[in-house]
Coordinates of C-alpha atoms and ligand atoms in Angstrom, one line a residue:
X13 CA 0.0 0.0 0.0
X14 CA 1.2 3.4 -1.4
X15 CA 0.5 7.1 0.6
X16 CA -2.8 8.0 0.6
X17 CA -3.8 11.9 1.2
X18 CA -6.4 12.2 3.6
X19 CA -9.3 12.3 0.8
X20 CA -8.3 8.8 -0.7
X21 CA -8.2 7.9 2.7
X22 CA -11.9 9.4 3.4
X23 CA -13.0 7.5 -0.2
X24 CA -11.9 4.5 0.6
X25 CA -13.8 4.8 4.5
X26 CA -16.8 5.8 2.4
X27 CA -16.6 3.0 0.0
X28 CA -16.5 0.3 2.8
X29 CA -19.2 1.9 4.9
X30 CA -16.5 3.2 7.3
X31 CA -17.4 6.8 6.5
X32 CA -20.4 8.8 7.9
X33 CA -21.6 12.4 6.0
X34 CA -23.3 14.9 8.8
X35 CA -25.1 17.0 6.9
X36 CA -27.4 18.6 10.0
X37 CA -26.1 21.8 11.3
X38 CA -23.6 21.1 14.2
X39 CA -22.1 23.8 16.7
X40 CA -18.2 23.3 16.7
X41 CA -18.8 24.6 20.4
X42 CA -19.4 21.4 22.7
X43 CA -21.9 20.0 20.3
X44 CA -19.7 18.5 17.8
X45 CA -17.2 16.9 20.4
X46 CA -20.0 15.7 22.1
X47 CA -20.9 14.0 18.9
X48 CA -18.1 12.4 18.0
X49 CA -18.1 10.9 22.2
X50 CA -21.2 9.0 21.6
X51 CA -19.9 7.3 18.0
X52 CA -16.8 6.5 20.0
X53 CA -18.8 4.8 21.8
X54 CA -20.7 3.0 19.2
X55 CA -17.3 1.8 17.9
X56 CA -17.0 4.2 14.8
X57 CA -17.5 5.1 11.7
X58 CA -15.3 8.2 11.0
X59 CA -17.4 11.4 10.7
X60 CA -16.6 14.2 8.5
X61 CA -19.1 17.4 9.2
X62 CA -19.9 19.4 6.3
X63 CA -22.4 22.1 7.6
X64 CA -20.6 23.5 10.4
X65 CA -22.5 26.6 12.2
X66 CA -20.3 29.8 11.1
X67 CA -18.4 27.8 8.6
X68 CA -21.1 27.6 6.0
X69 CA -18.9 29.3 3.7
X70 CA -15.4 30.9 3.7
X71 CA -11.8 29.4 4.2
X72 CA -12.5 25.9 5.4
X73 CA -16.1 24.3 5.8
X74 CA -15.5 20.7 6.4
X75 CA -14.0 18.6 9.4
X76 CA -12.9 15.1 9.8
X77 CA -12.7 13.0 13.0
X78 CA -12.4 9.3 14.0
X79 CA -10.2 8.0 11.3
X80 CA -9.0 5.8 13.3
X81 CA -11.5 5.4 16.4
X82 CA -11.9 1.8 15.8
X83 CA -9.2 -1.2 15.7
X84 CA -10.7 -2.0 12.9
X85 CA -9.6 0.9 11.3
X86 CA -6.1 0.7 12.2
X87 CA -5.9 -2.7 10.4
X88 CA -7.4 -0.8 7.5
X89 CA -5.1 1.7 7.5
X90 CA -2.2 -0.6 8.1
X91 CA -3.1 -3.0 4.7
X92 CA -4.6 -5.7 7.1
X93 CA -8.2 -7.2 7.3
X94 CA -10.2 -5.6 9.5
X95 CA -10.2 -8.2 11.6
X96 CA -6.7 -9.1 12.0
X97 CA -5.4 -10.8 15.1
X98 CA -3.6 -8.1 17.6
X99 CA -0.1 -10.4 17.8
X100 CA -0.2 -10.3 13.9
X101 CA -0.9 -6.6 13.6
X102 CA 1.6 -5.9 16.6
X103 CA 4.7 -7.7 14.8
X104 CA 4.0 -6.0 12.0
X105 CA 4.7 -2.6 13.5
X106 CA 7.6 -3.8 15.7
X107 CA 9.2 -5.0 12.1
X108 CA 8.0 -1.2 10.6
X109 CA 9.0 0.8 13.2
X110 CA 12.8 -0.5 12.6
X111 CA 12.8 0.1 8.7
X112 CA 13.0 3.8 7.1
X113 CA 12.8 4.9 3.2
X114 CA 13.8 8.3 3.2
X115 CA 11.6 11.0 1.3
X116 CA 11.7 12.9 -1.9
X117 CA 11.4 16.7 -2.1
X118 CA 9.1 17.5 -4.9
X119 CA 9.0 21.7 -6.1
X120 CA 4.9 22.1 -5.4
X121 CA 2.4 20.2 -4.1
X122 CA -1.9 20.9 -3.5
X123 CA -0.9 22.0 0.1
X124 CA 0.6 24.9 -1.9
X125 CA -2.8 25.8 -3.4
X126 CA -3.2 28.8 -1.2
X127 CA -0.7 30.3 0.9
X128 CA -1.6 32.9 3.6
X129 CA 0.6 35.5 4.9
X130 CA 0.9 38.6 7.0
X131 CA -2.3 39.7 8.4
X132 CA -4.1 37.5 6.7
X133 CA -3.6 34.6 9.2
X134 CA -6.5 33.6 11.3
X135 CA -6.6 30.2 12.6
X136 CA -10.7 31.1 13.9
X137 CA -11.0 30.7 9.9
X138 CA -11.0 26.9 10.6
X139 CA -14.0 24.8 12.1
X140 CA -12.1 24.0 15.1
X141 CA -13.9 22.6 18.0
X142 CA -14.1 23.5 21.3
X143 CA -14.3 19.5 21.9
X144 CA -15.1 19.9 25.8
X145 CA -17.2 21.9 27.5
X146 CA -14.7 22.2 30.4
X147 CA -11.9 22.6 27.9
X148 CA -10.0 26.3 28.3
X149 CA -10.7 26.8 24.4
X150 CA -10.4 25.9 20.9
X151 CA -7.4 22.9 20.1
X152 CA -6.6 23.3 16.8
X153 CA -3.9 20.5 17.1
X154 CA -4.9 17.3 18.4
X155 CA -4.1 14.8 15.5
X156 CA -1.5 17.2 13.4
X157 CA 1.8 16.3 12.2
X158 CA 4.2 18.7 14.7
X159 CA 7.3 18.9 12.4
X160 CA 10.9 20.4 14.3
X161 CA 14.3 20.1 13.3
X162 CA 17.5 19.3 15.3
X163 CA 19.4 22.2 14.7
X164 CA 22.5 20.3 15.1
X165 CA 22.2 17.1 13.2
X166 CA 19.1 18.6 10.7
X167 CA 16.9 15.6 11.0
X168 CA 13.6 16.1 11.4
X169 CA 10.8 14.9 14.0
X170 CA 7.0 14.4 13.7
X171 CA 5.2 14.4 17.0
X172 CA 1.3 15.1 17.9
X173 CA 1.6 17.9 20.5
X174 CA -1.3 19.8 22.1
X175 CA -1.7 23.3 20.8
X176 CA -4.6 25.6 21.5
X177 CA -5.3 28.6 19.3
X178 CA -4.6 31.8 21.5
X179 CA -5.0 34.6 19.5
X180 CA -5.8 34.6 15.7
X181 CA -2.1 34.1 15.1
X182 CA -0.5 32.1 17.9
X183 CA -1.2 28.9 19.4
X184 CA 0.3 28.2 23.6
X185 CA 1.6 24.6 23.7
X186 CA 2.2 21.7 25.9
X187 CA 5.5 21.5 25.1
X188 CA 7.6 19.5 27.5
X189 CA 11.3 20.3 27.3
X190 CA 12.0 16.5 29.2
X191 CA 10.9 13.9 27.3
X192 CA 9.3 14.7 23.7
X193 CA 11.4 14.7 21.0
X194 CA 10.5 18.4 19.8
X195 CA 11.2 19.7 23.8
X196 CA 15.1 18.5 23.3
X197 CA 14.9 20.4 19.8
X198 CA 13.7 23.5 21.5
X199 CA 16.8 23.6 24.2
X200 CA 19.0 23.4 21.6
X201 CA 17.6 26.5 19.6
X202 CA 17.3 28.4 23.6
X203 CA 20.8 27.7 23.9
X204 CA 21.5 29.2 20.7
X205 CA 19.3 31.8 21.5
X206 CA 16.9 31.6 18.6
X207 CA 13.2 30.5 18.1
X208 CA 12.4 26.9 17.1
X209 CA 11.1 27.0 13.6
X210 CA 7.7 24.2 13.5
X211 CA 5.4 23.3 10.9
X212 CA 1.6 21.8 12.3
X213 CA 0.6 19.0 9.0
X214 CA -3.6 19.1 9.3
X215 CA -4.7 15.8 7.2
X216 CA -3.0 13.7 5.3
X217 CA -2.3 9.6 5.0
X218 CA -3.4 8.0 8.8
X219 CA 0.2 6.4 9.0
X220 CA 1.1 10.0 9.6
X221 CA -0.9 10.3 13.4
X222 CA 0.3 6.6 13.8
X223 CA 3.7 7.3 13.9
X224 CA 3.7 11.1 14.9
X225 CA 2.1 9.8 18.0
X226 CA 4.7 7.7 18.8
X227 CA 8.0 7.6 20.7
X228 CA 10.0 6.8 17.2
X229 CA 13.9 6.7 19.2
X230 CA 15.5 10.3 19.0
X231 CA 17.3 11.0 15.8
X232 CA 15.1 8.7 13.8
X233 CA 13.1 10.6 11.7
X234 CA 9.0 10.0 11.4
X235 CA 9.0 10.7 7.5
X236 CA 11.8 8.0 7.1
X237 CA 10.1 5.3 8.8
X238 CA 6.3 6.2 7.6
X239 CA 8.1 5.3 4.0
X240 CA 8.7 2.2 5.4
X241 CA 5.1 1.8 5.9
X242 CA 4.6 2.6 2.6
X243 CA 7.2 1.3 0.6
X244 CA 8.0 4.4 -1.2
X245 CA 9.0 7.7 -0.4
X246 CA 7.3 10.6 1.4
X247 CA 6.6 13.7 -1.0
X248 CA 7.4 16.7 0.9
X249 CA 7.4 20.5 -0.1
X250 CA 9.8 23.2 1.9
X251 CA 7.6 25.4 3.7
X252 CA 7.1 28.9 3.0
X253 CA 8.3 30.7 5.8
X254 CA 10.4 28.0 7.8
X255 CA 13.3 25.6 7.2
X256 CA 11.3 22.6 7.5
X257 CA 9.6 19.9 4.8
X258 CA 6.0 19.2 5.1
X259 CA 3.8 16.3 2.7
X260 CA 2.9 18.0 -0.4
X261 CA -0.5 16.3 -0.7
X262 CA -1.3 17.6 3.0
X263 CA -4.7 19.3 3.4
X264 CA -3.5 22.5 5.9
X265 CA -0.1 23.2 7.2
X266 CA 0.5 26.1 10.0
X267 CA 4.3 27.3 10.1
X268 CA 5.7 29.5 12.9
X269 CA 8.2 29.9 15.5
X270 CA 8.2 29.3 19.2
X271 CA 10.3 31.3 21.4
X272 CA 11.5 30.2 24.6
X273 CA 11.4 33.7 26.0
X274 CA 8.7 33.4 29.1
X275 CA 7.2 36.9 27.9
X276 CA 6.1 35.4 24.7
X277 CA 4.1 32.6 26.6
X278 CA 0.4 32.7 26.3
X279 CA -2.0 30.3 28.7
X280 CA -3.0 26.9 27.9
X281 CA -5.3 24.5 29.1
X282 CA -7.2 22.5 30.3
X283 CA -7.4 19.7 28.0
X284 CA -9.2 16.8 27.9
X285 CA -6.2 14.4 27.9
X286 CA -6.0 10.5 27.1
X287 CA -6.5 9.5 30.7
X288 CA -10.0 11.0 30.5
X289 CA -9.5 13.1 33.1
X290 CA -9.3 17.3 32.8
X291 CA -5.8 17.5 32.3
X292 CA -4.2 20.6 34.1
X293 CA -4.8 24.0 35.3
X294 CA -4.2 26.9 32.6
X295 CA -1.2 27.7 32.8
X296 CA 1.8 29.8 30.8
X297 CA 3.0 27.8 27.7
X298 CA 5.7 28.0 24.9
X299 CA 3.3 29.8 21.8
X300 CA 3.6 29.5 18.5
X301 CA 3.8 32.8 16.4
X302 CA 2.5 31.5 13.0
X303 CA 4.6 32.7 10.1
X304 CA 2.3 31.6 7.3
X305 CA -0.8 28.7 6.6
X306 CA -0.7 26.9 3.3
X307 CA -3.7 24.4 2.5
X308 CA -5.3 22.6 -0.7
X309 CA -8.1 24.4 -2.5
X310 CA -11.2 24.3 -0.4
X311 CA -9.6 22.2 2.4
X312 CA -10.2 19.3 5.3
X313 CA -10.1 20.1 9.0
X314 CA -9.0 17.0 10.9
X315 CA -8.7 16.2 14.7
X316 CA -9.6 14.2 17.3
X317 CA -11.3 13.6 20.7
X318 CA -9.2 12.9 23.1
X319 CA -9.9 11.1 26.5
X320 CA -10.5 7.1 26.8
X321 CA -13.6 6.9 29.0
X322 CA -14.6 2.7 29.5
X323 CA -16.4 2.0 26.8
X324 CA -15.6 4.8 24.6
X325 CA -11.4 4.5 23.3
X326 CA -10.3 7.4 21.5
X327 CA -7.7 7.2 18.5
X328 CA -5.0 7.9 20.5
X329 CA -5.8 4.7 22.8
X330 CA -6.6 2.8 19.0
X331 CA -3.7 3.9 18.0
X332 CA -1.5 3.4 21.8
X333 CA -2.9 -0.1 21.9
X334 CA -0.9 -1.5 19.0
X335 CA 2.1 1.2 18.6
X336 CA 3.1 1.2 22.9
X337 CA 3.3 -3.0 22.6
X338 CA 4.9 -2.9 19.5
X339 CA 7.9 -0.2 21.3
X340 CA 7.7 -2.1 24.6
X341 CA 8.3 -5.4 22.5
X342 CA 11.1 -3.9 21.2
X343 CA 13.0 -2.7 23.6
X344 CA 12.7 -5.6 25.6
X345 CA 14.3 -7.5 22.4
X346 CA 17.1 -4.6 22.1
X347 CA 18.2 -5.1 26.1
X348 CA 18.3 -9.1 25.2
X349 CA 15.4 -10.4 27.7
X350 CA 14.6 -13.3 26.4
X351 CA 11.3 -15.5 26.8
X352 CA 9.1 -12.7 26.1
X353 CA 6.0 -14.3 24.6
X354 CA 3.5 -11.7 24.2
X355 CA 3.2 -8.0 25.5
X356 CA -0.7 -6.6 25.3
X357 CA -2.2 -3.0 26.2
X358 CA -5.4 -3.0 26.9
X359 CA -6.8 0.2 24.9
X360 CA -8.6 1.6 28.1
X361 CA -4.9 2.5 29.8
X362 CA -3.2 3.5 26.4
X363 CA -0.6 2.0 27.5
X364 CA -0.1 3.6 31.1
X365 CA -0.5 0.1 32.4
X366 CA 1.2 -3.0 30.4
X367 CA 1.1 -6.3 30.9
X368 CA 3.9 -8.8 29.8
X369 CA 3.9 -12.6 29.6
X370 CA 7.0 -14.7 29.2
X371 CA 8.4 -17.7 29.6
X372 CA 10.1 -17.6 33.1
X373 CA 14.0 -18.1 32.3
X374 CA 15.0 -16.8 35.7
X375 CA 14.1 -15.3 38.9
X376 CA 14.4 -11.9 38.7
X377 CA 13.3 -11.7 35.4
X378 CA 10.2 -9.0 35.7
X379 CA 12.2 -6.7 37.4
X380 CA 14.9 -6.8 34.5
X381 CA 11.5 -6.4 32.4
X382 CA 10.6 -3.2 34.4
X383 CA 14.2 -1.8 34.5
X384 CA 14.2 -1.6 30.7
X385 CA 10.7 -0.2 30.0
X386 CA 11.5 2.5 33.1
X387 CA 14.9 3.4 31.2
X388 CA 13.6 4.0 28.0
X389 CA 12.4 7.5 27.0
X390 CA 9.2 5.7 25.7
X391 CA 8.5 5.2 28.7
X392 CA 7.4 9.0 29.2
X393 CA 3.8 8.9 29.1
X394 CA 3.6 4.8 29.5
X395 CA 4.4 1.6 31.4
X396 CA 4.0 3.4 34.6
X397 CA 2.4 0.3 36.2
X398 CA 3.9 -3.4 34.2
X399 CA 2.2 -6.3 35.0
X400 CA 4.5 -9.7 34.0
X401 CA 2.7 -12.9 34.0
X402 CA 4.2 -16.7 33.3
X403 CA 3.1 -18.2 29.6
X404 CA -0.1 -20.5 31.4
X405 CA -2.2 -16.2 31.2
X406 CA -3.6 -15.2 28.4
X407 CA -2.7 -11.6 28.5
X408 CA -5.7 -10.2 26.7
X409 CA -8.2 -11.5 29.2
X410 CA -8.8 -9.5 32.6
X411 CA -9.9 -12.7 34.2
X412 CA -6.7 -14.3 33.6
X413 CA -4.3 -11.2 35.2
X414 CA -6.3 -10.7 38.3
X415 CA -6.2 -14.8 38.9
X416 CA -2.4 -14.6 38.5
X417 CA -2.3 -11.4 41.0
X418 CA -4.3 -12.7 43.2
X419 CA -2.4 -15.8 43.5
X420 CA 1.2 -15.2 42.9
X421 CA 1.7 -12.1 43.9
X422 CA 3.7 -11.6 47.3
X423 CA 3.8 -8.0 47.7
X424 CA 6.5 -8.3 50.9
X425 CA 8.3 -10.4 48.7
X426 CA 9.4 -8.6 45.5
X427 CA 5.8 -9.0 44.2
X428 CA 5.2 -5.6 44.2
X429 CA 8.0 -2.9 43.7
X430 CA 7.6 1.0 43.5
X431 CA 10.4 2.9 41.9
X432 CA 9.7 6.2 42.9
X433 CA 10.4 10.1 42.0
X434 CA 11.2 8.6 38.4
X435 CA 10.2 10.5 35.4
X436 CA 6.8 10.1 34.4
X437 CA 3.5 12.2 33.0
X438 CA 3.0 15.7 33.9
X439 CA -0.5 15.0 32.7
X440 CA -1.7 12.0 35.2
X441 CA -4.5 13.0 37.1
X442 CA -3.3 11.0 40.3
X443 CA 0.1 12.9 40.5
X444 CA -0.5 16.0 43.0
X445 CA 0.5 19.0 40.4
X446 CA 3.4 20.3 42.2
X447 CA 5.0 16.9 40.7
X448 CA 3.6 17.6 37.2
X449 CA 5.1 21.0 36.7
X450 CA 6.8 21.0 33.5
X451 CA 8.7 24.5 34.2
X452 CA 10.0 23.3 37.3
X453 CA 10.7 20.2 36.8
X454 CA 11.0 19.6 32.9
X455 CA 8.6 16.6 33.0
X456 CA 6.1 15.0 35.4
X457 CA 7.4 12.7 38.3
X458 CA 6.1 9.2 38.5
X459 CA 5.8 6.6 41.3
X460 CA 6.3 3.6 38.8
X461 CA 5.0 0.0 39.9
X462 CA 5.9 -3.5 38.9
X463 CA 3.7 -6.4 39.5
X464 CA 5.6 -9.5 39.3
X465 CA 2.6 -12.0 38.8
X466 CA 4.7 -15.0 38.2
X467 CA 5.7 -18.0 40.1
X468 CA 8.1 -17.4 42.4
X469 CA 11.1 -19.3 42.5
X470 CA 12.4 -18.7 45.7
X471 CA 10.3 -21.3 46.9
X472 CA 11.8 -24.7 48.1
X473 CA 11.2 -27.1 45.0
X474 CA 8.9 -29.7 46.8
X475 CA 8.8 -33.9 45.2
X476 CA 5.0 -33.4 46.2
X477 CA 4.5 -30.4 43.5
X478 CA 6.1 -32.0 40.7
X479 CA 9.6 -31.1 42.3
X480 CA 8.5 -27.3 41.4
X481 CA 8.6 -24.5 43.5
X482 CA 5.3 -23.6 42.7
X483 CA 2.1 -26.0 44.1
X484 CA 0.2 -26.9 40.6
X485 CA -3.4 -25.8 39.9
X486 CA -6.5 -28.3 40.4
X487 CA -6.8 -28.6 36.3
X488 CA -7.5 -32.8 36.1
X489 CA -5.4 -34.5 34.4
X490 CA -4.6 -34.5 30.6
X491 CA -5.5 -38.4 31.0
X492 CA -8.7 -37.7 33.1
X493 CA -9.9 -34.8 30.9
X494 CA -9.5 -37.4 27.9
X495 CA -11.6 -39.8 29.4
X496 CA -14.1 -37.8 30.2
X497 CA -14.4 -36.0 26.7
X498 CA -14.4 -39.3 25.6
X499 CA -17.3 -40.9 27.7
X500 CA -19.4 -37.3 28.0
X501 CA -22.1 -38.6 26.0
X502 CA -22.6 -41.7 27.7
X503 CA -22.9 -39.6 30.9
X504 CA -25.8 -38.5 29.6
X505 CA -24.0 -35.1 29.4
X506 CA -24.2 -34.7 25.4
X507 CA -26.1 -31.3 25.5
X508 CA -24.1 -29.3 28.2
Ligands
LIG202 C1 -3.9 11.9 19.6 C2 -2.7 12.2 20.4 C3 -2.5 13.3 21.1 C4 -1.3 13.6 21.8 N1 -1.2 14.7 22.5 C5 0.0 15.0 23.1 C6 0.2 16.2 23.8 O1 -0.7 17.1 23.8 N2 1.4 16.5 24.3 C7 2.4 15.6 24.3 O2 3.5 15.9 24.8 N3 2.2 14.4 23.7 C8 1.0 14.1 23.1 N4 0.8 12.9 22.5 C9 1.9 11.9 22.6 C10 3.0 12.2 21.7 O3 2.6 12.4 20.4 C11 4.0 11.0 21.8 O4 4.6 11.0 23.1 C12 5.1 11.0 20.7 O5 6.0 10.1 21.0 C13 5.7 12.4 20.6 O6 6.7 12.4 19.6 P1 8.2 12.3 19.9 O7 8.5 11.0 20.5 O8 8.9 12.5 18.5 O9 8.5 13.5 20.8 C14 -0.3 12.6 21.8 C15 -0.5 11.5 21.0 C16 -1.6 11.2 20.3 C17 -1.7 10.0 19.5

């Protein structure tokens, strides 16, 4: 599968009923986040709304959401059957997230069909939601591409970063110097004592949220590796105003500079973040001045409601579900741990819990399984709490973890291990906000848990349970199970 732009993307949704057209008026004030909470909740389609109230006419009239609010659209997007099996779809991107096809630059592109300069620029010109009634205003970047470049080295990152619009011409962001990718970019051009040039990519091919969400290691760039995806090279155009590349079939793309000077920061926030909670308190953020906006003739708005509530997963968790196993798997691989079987994020966390399963090798093992997760930068927003389980529980099921907690867990005895005042979210709701502030600190400070849910060897080995250290479970007998199965019938049992 070649790049798609966002509107071969959109047609081929439509064509397989993935795609829903709202044609009823909808406010872009509460009503159309509120919208796309209940289809998250009916598991999908995507929704683009075409009769937005104020936006009947003028810049930009349409808006996207949900591309990916379903599993089943990830596969999609991915070139699998909808109904792929996770392991399957979870190897694939472990193998994807290694390769990299660099891009082309091409001269033009559609992105280049109208540019806007000057005092032209007004990001109110877009449909962009207020998604959240308790949200402090109007994000405007929730699902864009955030393109930086390391100053020193020149490669360049895509990550999705927070932005809000503050006036009609800057945007305050989350942007956390610890941690992020585009945060270590932006001490480097402090240091120098110039802005950091960014470019915000609105719409284009889904690989590009997939991978922009995602801790791709520092120095790797996310245009590389989404060619990989592809199998062919990324066409990007120069921006207008900034020394950055950007796709050339992208819908809208907002350039700019952020300054790290503290009287240039505008407030931010709240937000309503992944964990589904109200994020943070408004507070004084790194703002974008925008340079220029370039977009396509009559273009798409896209973003995304953030928050995983139980029963309704956002695209983020979609996305978190596959993409933070997939990294975890990884680095587990790279630090030579061996026996790992399979690793599984159940979409309601997004990956702030994780749950491992291996084949015990040694004693010890889930703390070395904890040690790597907690020292990779991944490991920012994720793995706070890792759950490791022996190769008898199924990892997907619920049932099957809290059996093996309840049972094998000794919480006196290495069962249960806090590593605390370790880096960690500045957005977790259960971290008292003196931990989780970014200026101070640079990132959030976590209290990090492992749950060592497998048997423990420590145990005497005992002739009575099978000379292991563990006593074995009541399961009959393979030979007892056979003869039942094989008489069940004859007990008069047939029907059960
Ligand atoms: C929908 C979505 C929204 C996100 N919002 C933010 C955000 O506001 N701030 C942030 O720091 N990370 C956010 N993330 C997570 C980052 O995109 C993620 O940590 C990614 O690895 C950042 O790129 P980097 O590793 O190149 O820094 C979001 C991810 C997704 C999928």
């Amino acid at each position: 599968m070649g790049f798609v732009d966002l509107r071969e993307w959109l047609a081929r949704l439509e064509k397989e009923g993935e795609l829903r057209r709202v044609t009823a008026e909808v406010d872009w004030d509460r009503e159309l986040g509120a919208i796309a909470r209940r289809t998250l909740e009916k598991k999908g389609p995507a929704l683009l709304f075409e009769r937005i109230k104020g936006y009947r006419t003028g810049r930009c009239t349409k808006l996207v959401t949900g591309v990916l609010g379903d599993r089943r659209l990830l596969a999609m997007a991915l070139g699998f059957p909808r109904d792929v099996a996770n392991p399957e779809l979870v190897q694939h991107v472990m193998r994807k997230n290694r390769e990299t096809i660099a891009p082309r630059i091409v001269p033009t592109g559609p992105v280049k069909e109208v540019v806007v300069t000057g005092a032209a620029i007004d990001q109110t010109q877009f449909p962009v939601p207020r998604w959240n009634f308790r949200e402090g205003g109007r994000y405007i970047h929730t699902f864009s591409g955030v393109v930086t470049r390391d100053p020193d080295t020149r490669v360049m990152n895509v990550g999705i970063y927070r932005g809000m619009i503050g006036r009609k011409d800057t945007t305050p962001f989350l942007l956390i110097k610890g941690g992020q990718h585009w945060g270590a970019h932006f001490l480097k051009y402090a240091q120098r004592g110039e802005p950091m040039p960014v470019a915000c990519v609105i719409g284009w091919d889904p690989i590009m949220p997939f991978l922009a969400g995602s801790p791709i290691p520092a120095g790797v760039c996310e245009w590389d590796v989404m060619g990989a995806y592809r199998g062919e090279p990324a066409e990007l155009v120069r921006c207008e105003t900034v020394d950055l590349e950007v796709p050339a079939a992208a819908e809208i793309v907002i350039e700019g500079v952020i300054s790290d000077d503290p009287a240039t920061y505008e407030t931010e926030g709240p937000f309503g973040e992944f964990t589904g909670y109200v994020s943070d308190v408004p507070t004084p953020r790194p703002t974008m001045q925008i340079t220029a906006i370039t977009h396509r003739r009559d273009p798409i708005f896209q973003g995304c409601l953030e928050g995983t509530l139980p029963g309704s997963y956002s695209e983020n968790s979609v996305m978190s579900s596959v993409q933070r196993a997939a990294i975890a798997w990884n680095i587990l691989t790279a630090a030579g741990i061996p026996g790992v079987r399979d690793v599984y994020i159940h979409p309601i966390t997004n990956g702030v819990n994780i749950c491992v399963q291996i084949r015990k090798a040694y004693q010890g093992q889930a703390k070395q399984i904890a040690a790597a997760l907690w020292g990779s930068s991944a490991a920012q927003y994720r793995y706070k709490h890792v759950i490791v389980v022996d190769d008898d529980i199924d990892i997907s099921s619920y049932e099957q973890i809290d059996w093996a907690i309840a049972h094998r867990v000794n919480a006196g005895a290495g069962g249960l291990v806090v590593f605390p005042g370790i880096f960690g979210s500045p957005i977790d709701p259960s971290t008292p906000l003196h931990d989780r502030d970014t200026t101070r600190l640079g990132t959030g400070l976590w209290n990090r848990v492992l749950i060592d849910a497998t048997r423990n060897w420590t145990f005497e080995r005992r002739a009575e349970w099978d000379g292991q250290p563990f006593p074995p479970t009541v399961r009959p007998a393979p030979e007892d199970e056979a003869r039942v199965r094989a008489r069940w019938d004859e007990y008069g049992l047939g029907d059960l």
